[in-house]
mmCIF file of C-alpha atoms in Angstrom:
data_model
loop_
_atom_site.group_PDB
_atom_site.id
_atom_site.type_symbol
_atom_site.label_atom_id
_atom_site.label_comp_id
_atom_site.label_asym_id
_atom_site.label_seq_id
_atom_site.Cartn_x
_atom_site.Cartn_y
_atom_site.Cartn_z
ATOM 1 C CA UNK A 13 1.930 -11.572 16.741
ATOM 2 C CA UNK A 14 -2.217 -11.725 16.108
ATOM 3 C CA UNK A 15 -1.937 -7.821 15.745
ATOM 4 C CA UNK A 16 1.166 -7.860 13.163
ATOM 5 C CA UNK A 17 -0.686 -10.237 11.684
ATOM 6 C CA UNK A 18 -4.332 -8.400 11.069
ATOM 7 C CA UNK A 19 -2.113 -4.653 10.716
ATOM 8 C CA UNK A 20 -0.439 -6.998 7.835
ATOM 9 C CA UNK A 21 -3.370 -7.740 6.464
ATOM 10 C CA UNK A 22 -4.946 -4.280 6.525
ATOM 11 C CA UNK A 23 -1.720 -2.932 5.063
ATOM 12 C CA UNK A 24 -1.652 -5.284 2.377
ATOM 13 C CA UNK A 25 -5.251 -4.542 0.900
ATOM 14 C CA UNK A 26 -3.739 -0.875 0.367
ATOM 15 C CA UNK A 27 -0.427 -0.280 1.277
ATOM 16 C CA UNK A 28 1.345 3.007 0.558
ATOM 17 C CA UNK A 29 4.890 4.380 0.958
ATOM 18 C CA UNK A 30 4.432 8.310 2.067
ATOM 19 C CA UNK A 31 6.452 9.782 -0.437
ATOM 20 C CA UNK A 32 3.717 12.360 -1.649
ATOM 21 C CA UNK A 33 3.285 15.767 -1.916
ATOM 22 C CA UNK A 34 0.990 18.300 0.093
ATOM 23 C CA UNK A 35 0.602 18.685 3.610
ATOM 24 C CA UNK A 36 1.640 16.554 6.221
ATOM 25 C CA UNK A 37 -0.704 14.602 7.909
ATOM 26 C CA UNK A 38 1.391 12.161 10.650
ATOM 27 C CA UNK A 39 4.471 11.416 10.870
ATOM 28 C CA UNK A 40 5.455 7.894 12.465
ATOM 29 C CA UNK A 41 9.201 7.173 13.485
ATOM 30 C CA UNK A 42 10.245 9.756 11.328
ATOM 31 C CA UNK A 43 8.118 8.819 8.194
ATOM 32 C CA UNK A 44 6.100 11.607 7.209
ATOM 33 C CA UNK A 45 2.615 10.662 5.640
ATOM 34 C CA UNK A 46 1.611 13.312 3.646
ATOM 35 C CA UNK A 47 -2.439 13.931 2.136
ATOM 36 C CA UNK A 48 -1.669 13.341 -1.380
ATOM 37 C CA UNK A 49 -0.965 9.993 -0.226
ATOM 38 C CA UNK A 50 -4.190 9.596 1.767
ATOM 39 C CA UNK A 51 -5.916 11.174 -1.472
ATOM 40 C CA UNK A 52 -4.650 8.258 -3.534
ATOM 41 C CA UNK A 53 -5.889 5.597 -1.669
ATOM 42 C CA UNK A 54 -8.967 7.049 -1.191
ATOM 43 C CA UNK A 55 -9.489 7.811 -4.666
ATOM 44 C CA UNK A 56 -8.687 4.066 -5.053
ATOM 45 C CA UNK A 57 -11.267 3.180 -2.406
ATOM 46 C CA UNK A 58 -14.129 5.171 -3.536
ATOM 47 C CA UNK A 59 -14.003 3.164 -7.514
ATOM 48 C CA UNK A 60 -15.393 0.473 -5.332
ATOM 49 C CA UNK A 61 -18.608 2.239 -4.281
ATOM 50 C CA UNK A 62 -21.764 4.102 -5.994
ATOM 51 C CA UNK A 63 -20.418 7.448 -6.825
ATOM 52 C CA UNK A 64 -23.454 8.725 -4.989
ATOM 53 C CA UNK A 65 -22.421 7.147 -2.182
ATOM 54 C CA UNK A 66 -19.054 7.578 -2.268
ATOM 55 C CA UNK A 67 -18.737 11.316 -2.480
ATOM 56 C CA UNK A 68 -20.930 11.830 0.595
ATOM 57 C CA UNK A 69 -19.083 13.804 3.262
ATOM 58 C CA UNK A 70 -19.772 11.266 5.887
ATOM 59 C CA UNK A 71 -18.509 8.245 3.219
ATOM 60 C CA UNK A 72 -15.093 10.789 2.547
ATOM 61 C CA UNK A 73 -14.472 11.216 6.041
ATOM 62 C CA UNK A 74 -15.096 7.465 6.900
ATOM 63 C CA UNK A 75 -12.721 6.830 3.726
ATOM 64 C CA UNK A 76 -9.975 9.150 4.771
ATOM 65 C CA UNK A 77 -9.450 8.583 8.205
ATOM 66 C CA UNK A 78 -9.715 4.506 7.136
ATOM 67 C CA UNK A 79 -6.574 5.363 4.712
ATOM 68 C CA UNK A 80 -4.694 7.359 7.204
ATOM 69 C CA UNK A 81 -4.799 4.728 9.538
ATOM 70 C CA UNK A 82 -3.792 2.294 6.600
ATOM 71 C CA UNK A 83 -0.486 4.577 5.797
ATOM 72 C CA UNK A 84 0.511 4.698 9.725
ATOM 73 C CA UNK A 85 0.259 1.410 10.187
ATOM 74 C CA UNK A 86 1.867 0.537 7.340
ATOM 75 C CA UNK A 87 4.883 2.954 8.325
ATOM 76 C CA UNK A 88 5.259 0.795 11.609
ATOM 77 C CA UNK A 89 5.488 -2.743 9.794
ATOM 78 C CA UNK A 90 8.346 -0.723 7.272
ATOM 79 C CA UNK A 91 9.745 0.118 9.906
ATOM 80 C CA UNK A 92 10.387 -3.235 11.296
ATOM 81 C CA UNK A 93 10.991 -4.702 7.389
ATOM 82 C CA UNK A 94 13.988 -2.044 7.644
ATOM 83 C CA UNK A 95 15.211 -3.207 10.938
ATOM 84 C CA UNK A 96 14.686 -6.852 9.818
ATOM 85 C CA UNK A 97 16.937 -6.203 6.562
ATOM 86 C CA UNK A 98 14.035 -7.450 4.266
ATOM 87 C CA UNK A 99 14.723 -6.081 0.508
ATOM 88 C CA UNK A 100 12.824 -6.249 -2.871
ATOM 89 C CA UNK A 101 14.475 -7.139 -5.777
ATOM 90 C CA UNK A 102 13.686 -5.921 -9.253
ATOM 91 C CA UNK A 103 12.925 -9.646 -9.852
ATOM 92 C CA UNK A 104 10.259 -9.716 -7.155
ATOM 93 C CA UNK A 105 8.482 -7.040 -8.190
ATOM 94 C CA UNK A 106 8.264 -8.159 -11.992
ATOM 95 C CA UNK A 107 7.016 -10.668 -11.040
ATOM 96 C CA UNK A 108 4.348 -9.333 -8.562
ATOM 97 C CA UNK A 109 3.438 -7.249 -12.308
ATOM 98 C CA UNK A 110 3.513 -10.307 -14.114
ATOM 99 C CA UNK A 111 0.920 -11.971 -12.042
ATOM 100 C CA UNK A 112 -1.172 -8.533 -11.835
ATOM 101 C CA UNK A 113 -1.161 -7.496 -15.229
ATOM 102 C CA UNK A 114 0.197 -10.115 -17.399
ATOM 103 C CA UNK A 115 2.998 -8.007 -18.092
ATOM 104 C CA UNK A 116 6.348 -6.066 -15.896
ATOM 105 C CA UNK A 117 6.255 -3.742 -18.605
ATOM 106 C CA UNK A 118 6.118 -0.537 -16.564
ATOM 107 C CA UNK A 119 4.813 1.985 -19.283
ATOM 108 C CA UNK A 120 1.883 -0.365 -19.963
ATOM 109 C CA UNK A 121 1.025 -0.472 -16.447
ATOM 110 C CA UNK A 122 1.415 3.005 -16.100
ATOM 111 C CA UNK A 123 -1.172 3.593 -19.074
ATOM 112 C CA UNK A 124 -3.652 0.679 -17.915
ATOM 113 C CA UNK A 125 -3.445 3.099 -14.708
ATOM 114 C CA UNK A 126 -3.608 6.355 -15.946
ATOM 115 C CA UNK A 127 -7.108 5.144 -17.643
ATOM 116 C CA UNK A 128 -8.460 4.353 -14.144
ATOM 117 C CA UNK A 129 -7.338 7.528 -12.637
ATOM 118 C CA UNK A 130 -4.098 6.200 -10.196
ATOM 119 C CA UNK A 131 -1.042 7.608 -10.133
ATOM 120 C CA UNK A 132 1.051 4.768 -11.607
ATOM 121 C CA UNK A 133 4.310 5.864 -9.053
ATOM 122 C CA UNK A 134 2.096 5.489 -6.580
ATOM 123 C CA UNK A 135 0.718 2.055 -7.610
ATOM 124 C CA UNK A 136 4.487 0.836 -8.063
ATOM 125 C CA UNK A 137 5.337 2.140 -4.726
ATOM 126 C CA UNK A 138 3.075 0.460 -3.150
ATOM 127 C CA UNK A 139 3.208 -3.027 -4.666
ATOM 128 C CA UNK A 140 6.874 -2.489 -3.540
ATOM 129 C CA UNK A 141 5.671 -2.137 -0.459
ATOM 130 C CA UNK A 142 3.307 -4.882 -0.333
ATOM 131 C CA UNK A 143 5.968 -7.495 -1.163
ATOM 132 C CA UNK A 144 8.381 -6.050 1.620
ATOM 133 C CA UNK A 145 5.536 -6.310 4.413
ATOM 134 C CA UNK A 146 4.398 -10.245 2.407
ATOM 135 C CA UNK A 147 8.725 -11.485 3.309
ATOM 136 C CA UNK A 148 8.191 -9.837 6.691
ATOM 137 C CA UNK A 149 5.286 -11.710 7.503
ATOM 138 C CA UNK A 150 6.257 -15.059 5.946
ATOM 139 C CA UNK A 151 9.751 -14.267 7.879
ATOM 140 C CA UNK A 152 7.939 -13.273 11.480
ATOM 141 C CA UNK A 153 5.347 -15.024 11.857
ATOM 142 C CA UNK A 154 4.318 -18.017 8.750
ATOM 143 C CA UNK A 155 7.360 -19.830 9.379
ATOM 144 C CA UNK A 156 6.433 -19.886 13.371
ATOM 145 C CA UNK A 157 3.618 -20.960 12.957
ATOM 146 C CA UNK A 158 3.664 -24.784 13.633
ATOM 147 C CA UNK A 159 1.740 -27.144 10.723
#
């Protein structure tokens, strides 16, 4: 349960569903992870650090291989929310944009998005994601958890 548990948490700071475009990179139970995917996230990543650092080749390989390992494990815990039933309702995820943006209106976010260089689908995706893998841990292992 301690390794769902940190997985989860790496996951969560930048989860991903692999529904990209470009080559294939892994594929894990089936789920393909494809580069454009690994692209995103590490174009995400690297806004955090000094462009001179950033676009080193030593900080892009770090960066990529960090956000490929992100995406697999990732596949494995949607894997389980599958198996485990666990759904996202429209409802959920306005709300998720509410608290993130102070608004569910999706063309907004897309535009706040497009100005900071993510692909809005993406973005959606993946806050999709995070709230599926948030039930499964608050399902698997929160509520065991004795207080």
């Amino acid at each position: 349960m301690k390794k769902l548990s940190i997985i989860a948490v790496l996951c969560f700071l930048v989860a991903a569903c692999s529904k990209g475009n470009g080559d294939v990179v892994a594929e894990v139970n089936g789920k393909k992870i494809y580069s454009s995917d690994v692209m995103n996230i590490v174009n995400y990543e690297k806004q955090k650090y000094d462009p001179a650092v950033a676009s080193t080749p030593e900080s892009m390989n770090r960066l990529t291989k960090a956000a490929t390992e992100v995406l697999v494990q990732e596949a494995l815990l949607l894997g389980e929310v599958n198996r485990s039933n666990i759904a996202v309702t429209e409802e959920d995820l306005n709300s998720e944009l509410q608290a993130n943006f102070g608004t569910s209106d999706r063309n907004k976010i897309k535009d706040m998005l497009k100005g900071i260089n993510i692909d809005a689908d993406f973005w959606l995706r993946t806050q999709k994601n995070k709230l599926a893998i948030r039930k499964l841990i608050e399902q698997e292992v929160v509520k065991n958890i004795p207080v």
